[in-house]
XYZ file of C-alpha atoms in Angstrom:
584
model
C -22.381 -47.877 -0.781
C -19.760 -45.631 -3.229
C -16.703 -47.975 -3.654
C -13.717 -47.307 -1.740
C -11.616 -46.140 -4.649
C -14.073 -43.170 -4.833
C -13.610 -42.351 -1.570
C -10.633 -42.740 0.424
C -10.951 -41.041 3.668
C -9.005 -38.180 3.187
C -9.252 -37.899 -0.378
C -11.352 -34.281 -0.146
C -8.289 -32.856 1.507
C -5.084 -34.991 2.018
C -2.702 -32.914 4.366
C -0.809 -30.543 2.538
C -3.197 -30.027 -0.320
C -3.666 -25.988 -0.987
C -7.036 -24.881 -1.601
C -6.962 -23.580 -5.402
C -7.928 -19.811 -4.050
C -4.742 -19.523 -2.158
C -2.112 -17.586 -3.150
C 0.532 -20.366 -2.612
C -0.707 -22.749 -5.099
C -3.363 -23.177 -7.895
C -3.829 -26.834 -7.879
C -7.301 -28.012 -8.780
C -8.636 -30.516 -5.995
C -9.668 -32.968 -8.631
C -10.411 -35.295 -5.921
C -13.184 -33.475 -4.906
C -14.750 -32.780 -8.527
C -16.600 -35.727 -9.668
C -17.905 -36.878 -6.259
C -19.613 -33.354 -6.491
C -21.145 -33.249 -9.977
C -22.617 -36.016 -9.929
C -25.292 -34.933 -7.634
C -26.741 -33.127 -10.048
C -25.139 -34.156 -13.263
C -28.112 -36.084 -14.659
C -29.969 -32.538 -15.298
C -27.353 -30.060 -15.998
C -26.395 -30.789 -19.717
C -30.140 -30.205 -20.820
C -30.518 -27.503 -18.995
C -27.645 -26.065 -20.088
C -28.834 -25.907 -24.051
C -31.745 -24.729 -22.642
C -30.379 -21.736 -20.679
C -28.338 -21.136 -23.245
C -31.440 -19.972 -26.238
C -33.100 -17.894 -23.336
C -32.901 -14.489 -21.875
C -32.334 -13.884 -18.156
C -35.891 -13.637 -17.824
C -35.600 -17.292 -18.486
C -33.205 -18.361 -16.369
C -35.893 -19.973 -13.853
C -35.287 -23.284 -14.788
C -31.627 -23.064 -13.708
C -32.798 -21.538 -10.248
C -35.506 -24.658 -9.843
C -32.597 -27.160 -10.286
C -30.499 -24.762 -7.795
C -33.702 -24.812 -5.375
C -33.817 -29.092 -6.117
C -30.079 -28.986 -4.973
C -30.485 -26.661 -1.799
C -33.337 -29.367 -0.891
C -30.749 -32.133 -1.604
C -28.498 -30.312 1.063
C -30.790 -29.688 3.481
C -31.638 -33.324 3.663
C -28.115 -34.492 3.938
C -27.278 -31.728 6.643
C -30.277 -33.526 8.662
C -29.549 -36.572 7.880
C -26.007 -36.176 8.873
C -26.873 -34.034 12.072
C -29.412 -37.368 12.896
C -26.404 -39.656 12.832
C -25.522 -41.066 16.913
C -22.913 -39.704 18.307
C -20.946 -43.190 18.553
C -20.528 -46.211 16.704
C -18.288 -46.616 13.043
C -20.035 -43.451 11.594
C -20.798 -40.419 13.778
C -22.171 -36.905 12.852
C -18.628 -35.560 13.854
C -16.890 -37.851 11.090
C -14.420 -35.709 9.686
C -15.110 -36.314 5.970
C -18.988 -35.766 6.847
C -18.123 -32.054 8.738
C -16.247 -31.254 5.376
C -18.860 -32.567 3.232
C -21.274 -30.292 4.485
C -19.568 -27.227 4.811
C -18.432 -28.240 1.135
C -21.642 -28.684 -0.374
C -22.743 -25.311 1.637
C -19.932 -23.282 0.082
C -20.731 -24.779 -3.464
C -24.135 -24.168 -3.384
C -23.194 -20.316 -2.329
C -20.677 -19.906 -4.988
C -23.486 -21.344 -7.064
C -25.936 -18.891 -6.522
C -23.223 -16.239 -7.082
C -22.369 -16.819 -10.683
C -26.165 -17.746 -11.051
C -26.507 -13.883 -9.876
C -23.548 -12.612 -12.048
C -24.916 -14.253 -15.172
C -28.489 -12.453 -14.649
C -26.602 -9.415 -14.059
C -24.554 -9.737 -17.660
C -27.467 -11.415 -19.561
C -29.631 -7.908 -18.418
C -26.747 -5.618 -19.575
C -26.474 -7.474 -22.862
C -30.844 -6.951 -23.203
C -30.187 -3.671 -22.432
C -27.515 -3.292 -24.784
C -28.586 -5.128 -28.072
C -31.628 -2.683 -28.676
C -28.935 0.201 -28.713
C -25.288 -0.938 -30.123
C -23.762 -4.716 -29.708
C -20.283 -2.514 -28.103
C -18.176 -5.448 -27.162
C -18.385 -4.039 -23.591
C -22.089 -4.364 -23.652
C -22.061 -8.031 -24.487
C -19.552 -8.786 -22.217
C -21.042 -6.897 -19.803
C -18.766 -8.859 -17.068
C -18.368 -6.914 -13.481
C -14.450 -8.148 -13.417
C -13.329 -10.018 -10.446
C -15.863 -8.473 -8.185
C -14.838 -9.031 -4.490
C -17.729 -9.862 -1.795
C -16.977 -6.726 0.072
C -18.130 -4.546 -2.645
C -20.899 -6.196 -3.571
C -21.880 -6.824 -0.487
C -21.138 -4.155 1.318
C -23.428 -2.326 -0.884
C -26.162 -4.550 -0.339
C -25.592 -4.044 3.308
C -25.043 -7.808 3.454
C -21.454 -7.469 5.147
C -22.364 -4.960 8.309
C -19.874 -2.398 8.913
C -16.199 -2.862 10.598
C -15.064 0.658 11.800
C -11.426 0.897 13.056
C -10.852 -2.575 12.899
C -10.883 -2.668 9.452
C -7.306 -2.597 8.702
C -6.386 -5.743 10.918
C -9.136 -7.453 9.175
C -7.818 -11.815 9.180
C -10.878 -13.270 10.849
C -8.902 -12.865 13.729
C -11.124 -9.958 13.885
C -13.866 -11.802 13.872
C -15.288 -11.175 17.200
C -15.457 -13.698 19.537
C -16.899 -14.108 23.127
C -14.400 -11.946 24.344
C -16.369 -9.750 23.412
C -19.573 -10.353 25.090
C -16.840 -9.478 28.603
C -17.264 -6.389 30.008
C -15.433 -4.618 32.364
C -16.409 -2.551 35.637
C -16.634 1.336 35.187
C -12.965 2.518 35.654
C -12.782 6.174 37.531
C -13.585 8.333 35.552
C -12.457 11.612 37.710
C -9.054 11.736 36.276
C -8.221 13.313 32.732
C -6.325 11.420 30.394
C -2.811 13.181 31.034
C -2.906 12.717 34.697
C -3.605 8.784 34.441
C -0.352 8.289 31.541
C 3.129 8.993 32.547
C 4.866 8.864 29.027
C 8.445 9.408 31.652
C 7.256 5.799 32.453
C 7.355 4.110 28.767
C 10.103 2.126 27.085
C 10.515 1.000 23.532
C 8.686 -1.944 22.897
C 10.937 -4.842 22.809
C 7.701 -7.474 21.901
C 8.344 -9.038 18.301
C 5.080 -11.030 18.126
C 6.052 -12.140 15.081
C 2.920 -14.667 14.335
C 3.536 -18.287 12.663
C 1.401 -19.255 10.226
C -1.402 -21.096 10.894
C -0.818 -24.355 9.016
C -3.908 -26.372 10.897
C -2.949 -29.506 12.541
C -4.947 -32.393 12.233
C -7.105 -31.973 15.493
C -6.814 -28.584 15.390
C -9.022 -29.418 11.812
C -11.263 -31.198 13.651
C -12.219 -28.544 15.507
C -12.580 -26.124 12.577
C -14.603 -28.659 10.786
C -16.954 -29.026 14.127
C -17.080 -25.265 14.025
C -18.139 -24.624 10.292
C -20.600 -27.734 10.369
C -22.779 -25.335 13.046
C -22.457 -22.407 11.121
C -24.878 -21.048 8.870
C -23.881 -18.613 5.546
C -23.842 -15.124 6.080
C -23.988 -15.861 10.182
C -22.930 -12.653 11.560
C -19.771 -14.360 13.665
C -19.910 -11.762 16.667
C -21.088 -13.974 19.549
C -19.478 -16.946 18.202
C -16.873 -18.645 20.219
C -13.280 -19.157 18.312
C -10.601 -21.504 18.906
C -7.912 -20.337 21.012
C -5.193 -21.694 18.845
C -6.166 -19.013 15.371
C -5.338 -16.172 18.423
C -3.068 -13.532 18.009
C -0.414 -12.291 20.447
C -2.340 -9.403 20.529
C -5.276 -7.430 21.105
C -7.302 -5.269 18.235
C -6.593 -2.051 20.329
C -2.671 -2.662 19.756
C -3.712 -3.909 16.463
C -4.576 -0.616 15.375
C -1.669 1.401 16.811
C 0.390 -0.857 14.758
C -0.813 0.820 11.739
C 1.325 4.024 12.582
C 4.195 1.950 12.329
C 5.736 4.204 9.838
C 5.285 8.015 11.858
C 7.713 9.360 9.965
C 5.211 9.340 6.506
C 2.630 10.140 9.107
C 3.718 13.373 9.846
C 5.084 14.077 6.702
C 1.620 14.960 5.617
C 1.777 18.286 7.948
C 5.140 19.024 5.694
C 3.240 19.402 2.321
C 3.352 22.899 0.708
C 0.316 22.533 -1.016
C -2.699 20.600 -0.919
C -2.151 18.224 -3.744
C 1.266 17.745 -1.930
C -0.470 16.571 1.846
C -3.491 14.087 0.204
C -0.997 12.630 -1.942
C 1.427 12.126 1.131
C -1.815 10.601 2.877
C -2.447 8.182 0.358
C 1.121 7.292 0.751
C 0.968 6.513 4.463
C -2.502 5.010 4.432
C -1.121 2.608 1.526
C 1.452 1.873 3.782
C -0.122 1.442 7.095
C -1.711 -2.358 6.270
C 1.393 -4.395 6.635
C 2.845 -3.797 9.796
C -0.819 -3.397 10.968
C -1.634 -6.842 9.647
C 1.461 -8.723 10.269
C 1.782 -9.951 6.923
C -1.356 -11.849 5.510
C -0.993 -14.407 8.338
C -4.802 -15.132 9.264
C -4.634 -15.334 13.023
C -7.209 -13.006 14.914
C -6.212 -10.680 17.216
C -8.151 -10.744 21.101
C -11.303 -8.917 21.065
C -10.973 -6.561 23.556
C -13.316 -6.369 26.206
C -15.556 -3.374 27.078
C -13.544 -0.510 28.755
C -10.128 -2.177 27.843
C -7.412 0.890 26.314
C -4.010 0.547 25.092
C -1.466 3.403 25.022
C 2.047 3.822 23.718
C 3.481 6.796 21.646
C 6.211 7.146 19.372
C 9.694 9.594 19.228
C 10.053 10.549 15.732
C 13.615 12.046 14.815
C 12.939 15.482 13.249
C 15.298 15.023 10.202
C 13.033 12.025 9.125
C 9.902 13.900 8.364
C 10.735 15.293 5.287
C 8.474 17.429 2.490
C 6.808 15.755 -0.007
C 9.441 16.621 -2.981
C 11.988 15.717 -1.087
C 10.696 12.684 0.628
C 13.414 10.120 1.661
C 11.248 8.544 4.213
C 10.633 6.029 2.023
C 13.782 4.660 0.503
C 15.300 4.877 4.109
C 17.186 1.621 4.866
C 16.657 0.067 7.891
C 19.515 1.417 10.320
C 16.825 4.059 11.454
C 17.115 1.473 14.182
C 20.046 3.980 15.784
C 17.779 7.064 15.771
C 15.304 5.513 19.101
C 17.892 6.394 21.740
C 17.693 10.060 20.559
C 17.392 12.757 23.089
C 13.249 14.113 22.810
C 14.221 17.453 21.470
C 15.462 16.317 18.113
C 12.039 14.509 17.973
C 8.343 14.764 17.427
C 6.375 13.383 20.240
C 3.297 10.994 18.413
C 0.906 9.752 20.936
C -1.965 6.989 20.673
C -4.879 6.143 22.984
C -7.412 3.225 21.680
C -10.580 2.177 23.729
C -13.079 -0.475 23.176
C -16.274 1.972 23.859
C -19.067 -0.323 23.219
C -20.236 -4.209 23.286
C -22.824 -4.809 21.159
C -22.099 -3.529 18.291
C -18.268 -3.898 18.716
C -16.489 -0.539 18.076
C -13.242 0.355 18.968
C -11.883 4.157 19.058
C -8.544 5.621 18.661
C -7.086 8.911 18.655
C -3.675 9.637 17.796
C -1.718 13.377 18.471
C 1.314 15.048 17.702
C 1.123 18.433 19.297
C 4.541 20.333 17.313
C 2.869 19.293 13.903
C -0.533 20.528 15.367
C -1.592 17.149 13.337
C -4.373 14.427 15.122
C -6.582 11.605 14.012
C -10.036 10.435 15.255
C -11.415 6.691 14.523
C -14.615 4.561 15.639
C -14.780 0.706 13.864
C -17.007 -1.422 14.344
C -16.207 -5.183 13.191
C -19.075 -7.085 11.693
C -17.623 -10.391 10.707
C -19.946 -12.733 8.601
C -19.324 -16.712 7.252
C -19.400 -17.447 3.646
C -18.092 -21.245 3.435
C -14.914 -21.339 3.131
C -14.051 -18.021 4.431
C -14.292 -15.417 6.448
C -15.292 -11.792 5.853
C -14.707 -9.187 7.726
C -16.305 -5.932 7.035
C -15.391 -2.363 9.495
C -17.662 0.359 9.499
C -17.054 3.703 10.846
C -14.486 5.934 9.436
C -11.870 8.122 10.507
C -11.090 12.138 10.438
C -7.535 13.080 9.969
C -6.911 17.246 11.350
C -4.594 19.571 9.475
C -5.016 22.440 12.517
C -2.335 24.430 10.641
C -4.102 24.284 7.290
C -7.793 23.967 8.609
C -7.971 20.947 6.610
C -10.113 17.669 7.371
C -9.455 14.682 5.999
C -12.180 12.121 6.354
C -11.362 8.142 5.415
C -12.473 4.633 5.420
C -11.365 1.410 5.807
C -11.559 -2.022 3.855
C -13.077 -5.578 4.477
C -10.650 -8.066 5.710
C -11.532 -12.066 4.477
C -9.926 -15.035 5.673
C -9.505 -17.419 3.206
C -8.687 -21.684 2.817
C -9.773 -21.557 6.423
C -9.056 -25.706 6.298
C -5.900 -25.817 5.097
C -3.432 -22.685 5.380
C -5.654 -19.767 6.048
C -4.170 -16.450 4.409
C -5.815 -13.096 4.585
C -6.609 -10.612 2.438
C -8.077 -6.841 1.694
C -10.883 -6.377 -0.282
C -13.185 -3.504 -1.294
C -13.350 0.524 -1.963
C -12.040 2.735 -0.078
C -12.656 7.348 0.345
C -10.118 9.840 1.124
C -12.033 13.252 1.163
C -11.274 16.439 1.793
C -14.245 18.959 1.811
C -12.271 22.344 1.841
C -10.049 21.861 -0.989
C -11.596 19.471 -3.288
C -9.069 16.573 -3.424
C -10.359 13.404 -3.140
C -8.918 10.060 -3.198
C -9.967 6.494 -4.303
C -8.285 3.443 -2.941
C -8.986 -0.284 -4.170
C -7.865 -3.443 -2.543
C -8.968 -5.842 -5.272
C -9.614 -9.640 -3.716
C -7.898 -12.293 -5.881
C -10.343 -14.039 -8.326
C -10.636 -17.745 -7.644
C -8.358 -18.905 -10.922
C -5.248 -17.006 -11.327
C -4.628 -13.267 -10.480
C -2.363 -11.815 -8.437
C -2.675 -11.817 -4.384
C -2.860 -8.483 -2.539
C -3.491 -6.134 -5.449
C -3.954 -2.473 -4.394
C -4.645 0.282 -6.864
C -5.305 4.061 -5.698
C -6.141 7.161 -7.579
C -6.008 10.776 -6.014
C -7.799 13.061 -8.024
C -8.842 17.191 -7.732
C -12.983 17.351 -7.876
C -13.332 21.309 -9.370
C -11.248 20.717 -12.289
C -12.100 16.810 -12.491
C -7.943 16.140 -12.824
C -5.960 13.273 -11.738
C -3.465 14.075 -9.859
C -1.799 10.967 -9.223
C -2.057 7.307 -9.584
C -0.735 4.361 -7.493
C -0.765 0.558 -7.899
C 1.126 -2.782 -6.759
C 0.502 -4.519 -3.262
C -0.334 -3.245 0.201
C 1.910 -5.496 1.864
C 4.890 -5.798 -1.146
C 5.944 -3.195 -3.567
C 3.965 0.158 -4.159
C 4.341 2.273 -7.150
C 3.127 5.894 -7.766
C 3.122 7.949 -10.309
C 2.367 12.295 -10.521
C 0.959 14.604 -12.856
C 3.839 15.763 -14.156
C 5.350 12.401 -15.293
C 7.535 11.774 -11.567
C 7.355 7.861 -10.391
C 8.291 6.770 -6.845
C 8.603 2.963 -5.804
C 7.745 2.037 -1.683
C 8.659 -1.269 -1.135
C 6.628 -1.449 2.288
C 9.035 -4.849 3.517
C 11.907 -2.628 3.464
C 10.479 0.348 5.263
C 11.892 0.924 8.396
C 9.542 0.518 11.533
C 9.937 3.221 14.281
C 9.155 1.063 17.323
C 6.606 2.289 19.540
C 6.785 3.131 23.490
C 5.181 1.192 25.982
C 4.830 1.492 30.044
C 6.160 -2.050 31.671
C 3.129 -4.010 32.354
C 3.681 -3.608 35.777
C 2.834 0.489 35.278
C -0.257 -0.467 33.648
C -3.806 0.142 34.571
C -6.186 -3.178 35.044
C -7.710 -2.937 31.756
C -4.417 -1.844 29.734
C -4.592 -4.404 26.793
C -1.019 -5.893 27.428
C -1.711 -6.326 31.399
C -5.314 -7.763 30.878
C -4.393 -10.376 28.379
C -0.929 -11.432 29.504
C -1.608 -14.804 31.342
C -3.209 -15.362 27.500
C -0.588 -14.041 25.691
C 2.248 -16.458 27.624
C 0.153 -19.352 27.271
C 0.338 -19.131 24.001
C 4.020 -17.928 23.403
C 4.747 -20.975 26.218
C 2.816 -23.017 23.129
C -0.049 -24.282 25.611
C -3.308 -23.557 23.954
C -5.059 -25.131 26.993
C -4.172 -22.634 29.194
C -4.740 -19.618 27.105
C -8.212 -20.536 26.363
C -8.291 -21.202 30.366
C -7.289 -17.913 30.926
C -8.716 -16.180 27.988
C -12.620 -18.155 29.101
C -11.566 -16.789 32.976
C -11.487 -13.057 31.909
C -14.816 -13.755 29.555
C -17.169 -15.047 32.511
C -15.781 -12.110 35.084
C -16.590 -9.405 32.261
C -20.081 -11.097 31.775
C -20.874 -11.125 35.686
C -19.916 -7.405 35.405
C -22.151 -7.257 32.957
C -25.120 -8.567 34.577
C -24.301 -6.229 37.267
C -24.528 -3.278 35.119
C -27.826 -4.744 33.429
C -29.374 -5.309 37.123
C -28.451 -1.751 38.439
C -29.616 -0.503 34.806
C -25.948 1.939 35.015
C -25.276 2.406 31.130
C -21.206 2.044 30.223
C -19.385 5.327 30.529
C -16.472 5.094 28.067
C -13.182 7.009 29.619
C -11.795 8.684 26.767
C -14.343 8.739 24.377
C -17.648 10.592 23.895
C -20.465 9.408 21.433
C -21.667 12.078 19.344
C -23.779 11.587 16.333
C -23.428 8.272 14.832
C -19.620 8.866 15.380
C -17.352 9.310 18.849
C -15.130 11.982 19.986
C -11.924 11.508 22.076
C -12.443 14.115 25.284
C -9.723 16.349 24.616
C -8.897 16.511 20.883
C -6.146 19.237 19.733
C -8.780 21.067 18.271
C -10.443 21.761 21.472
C -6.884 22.716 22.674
């Protein structure tokens, strides 16, 4: 019954429009804002005056006319969902879909700032008997991202190692309900990986981004309308086409894209000199890890599935901290891969997806001559909020000093996919711990989300700081996948601009080397589907592997044999690679 100049069919979101939270544009969708308010409109302005004379003890009646609203929605979902499925209007209408995953997301944000305000209104009570300090009455927690909040509130469930390639590619999908048969586990690691066999990696996998098509939007729309908020997304089916041309395993040894900073940490005279040289490299690590902020999802790999590959460092690139030049290098570090081995490091990596449900992945990573390793577990709990999608990795990871008996243990952020209808972008969000027990230093690193008006995209800040004497050593800000800048103690600033760093490409054995469940091998009919463009045979291929790992499954479940990981060992909450340096 609304006239048609109020709504034209593609008035919410004519092609091309950018959702006001992206970074590439801040236009308001007015289109969108009236058809909205007036739901509601005929209570707010009274309630408003009211709200505003009372304390947050008094907020109630604002929360009745939220709970009125949430009704209101709940009847249109069914009412919508009741519609048949053929005929002029259908529950699969394209403006309908969006209308309820709208109202869903506005009702959220809602109830957000209705939380925020109770928050501030209880710090100003608190405040006013005391001192009316302009912070007090303000009392405003900044642009707070959801993965602090929430991660706090244990909303978001953990993501381990797959924190850092957080788009909701990480999101795991059914892929992840595949599992594979036990592999032999007789052999040892060494035995089963012939690093004579591997070749630099030649694979650019450079990832478009994911402008969504018009019936690719369709099938987003069909996909949010049956989601719930805060649905944990792990058994939930995605779309081939938001794939990326790689798995998480590979994801993760992409973060050691820069070695070189890697094992400069080993080269640091003094402890102050090796956490601040971690910070450096963990700061870093994110961009070639996450290929940009494109928000495509990498393949969740299957249970049992590894990926290995190592890296030949030339010596004269890992340099002490003073004197690092690692990171102004230019790019013709290119030259340095045909190298003969004994002018470089050897840097080896072994991932392995070691459990199901929950999804964790593991990775261990070696370089014997700097007597330098790191240990990982993530798991990736991904969760819906509207019109995003977070994704939070719990876990952490151990980084060993063997020469300096030092143990570095670290975290890693939320990812969030946002303006999942029009151009989805990623970013980082939330706190994250550098530690070292033995000597004291500590580090805090925060990847601040962007706040819905304004602000700057990508925003990193870090702080490194020693615990006995309660100094800061250093401070770093900028952005994780831009320009970096840090600056010491004793006045000293250094600029990283991560886009000009140069990548060290990794080794890889041919497919045709590799083991069944090697990453590369088990997803390549995938993988050329989609570089060949045709989405319909990727998802053939990606559903094909899916139903044989669930049959395996069953199998397992029916002979009650538990999964025996082949490199990995569980112990604690945490798990162990087998044969760690420090065993060695």
């Amino acid at each position: 019954s609304i006239s048609s100049s109020r709504s034209r069919s593609s008035s919410l979101l004519p092609p091309g429009t950018v959702n006001s939270a992206s970074p590439s544009g801040q236009k308001h969708m007015n289109q969108s804002g009236p058809t909205v308010v007036t739901i509601t409109h005929h209570k707010s302005p009274a309630a408003a005056r009211r709200a505003k004379s009372q304390r947050s003890g008094q907020l109630h009646e604002v929360r009745e006319i939220m709970s009125q609203a949430e009704g209101q929605q709940k009847n249109l979902v069914q009412a919508i969902e009741a519609l048949p499925n053929s005929g002029p209007l259908t529950a699969l209408d394209q403006d309908l879909l969006l209308l309820k995953a709208t109202s869903a997301a506005t009702l959220s944000c809602l109830g957000e700032c209705l939380s925020l305000l109770q928050q501030s209104m209880h710090q100003v009570g608190q405040q006013h008997n005391r001192t009316l300090s302009s912070e007090g009455i303000l009392g405003w927690p900044g642009p707070k991202s959801h993965s602090t909040e929430e991660l706090k509130n244990g909303a978001l469930s953990s993501l381990s190692s797959a924190s850092a390639n957080i788009t909701w590619a990480i999101v795991p999908s059914a892929a992840q309900d595949a599992q594979a048969l036990q592999p032999n586990t007789e052999h040892s690691a060494s035995e089963l990986i012939l690093v004579e066999d591997e070749m630099t990696d030649t694979e650019d996998n450079e990832e478009e981004d994911l402008g969504v098509m018009d019936d690719q939007r369709s099938v987003i729309l069909h996909l949010i309308s049956q989601l719930k908020l805060g649905m944990d997304l792990t058994r939930v089916v995605l779309p081939t086409f938001i794939l990326e041309k790689r798995s998480l395993l590979e994801m993760y040894a992409n973060f050691m894209a820069h070695p070189d900073l890697f094992l400069s940490i080993a080269a640091g005279a003094t402890p102050e000199e090796r956490i601040i040289c971690f910070v450096e490299y963990y700061l870093t690590a994110f961009h070639e890890g996450r290929k940009g902020a494109v928000a495509k999802k990498p393949y969740n790999p299957i249970i049992g599935e590894t990926f290995h590959c190592s890296w030949d460092v030339p010596k004269d690139k890992v340099k002490a901290f003073r004197t690092n030049g690692a990171s102004t290098a230019s790019k013709d570090s290119a030259k340095e891969l045909g190298q003969d081995q004994s002018t470089c490091y050897k840097l080896r990596f072994v991932a392995e997806q070691v459990s199901h449900h929950p999804p964790v992945s593991c990775f261990y990573c070696e370089c014997k001559e700097k007597k330098m390793c790191v240990n990982a577990h993530v798991w990736t709990k991904s969760k819906f909020m509207g019109m995003s999608i977070g994704v939070s990795m719990v876990g952490e990871g151990v980084l060993h000093l063997l020469e300096h008996e030092e143990e570095y243990v670290f975290t890693l952020p939320s990812a969030y996919a946002r303006s999942i209808l029009t151009i989805p972008w990623v970013e980082l969000g939330g706190k994250v711990n550098i530690n070292c027990a033995r000597t004291g230093y500590s580090a805090t690193v925060t990847f601040h989300t962007k706040p819905f008006y304004g602000g700057k995209v990508h925003r990193v800040t870090a702080e490194v700081k020693h615990n006995p004497t309660n100094t800061i050593v250093c401070k770093a800000q900028g952005e994780w996948n831009g320009t970096l800048e840090f600056t010491y103690s004793n006045g000293d600033t250094k600029v990283i601009d991560t886009t000009k760093l140069p990548v060290i490409r990794k080794k890889i054995r041919p497919i045709a080397n590799q083991g069944p469940l090697e990453s590369r091998r088990l997803w390549q009919h995938v993988t050329n589907s989609l570089k060949e463009g045709n989405i319909d045979a990727a998802t053939e291929h990606k559903h094909r592997l899916e139903e044989r790992q669930r049959a395996e499954e069953r199998q397992r479940a029916a002979l009650t044999t538990p999964w025996k990981p082949k490199y990995f060992a569980k112990e604690g909450d945490g798990w162990l690679y087998v044969n760690p340096l420090w065993k060695t």
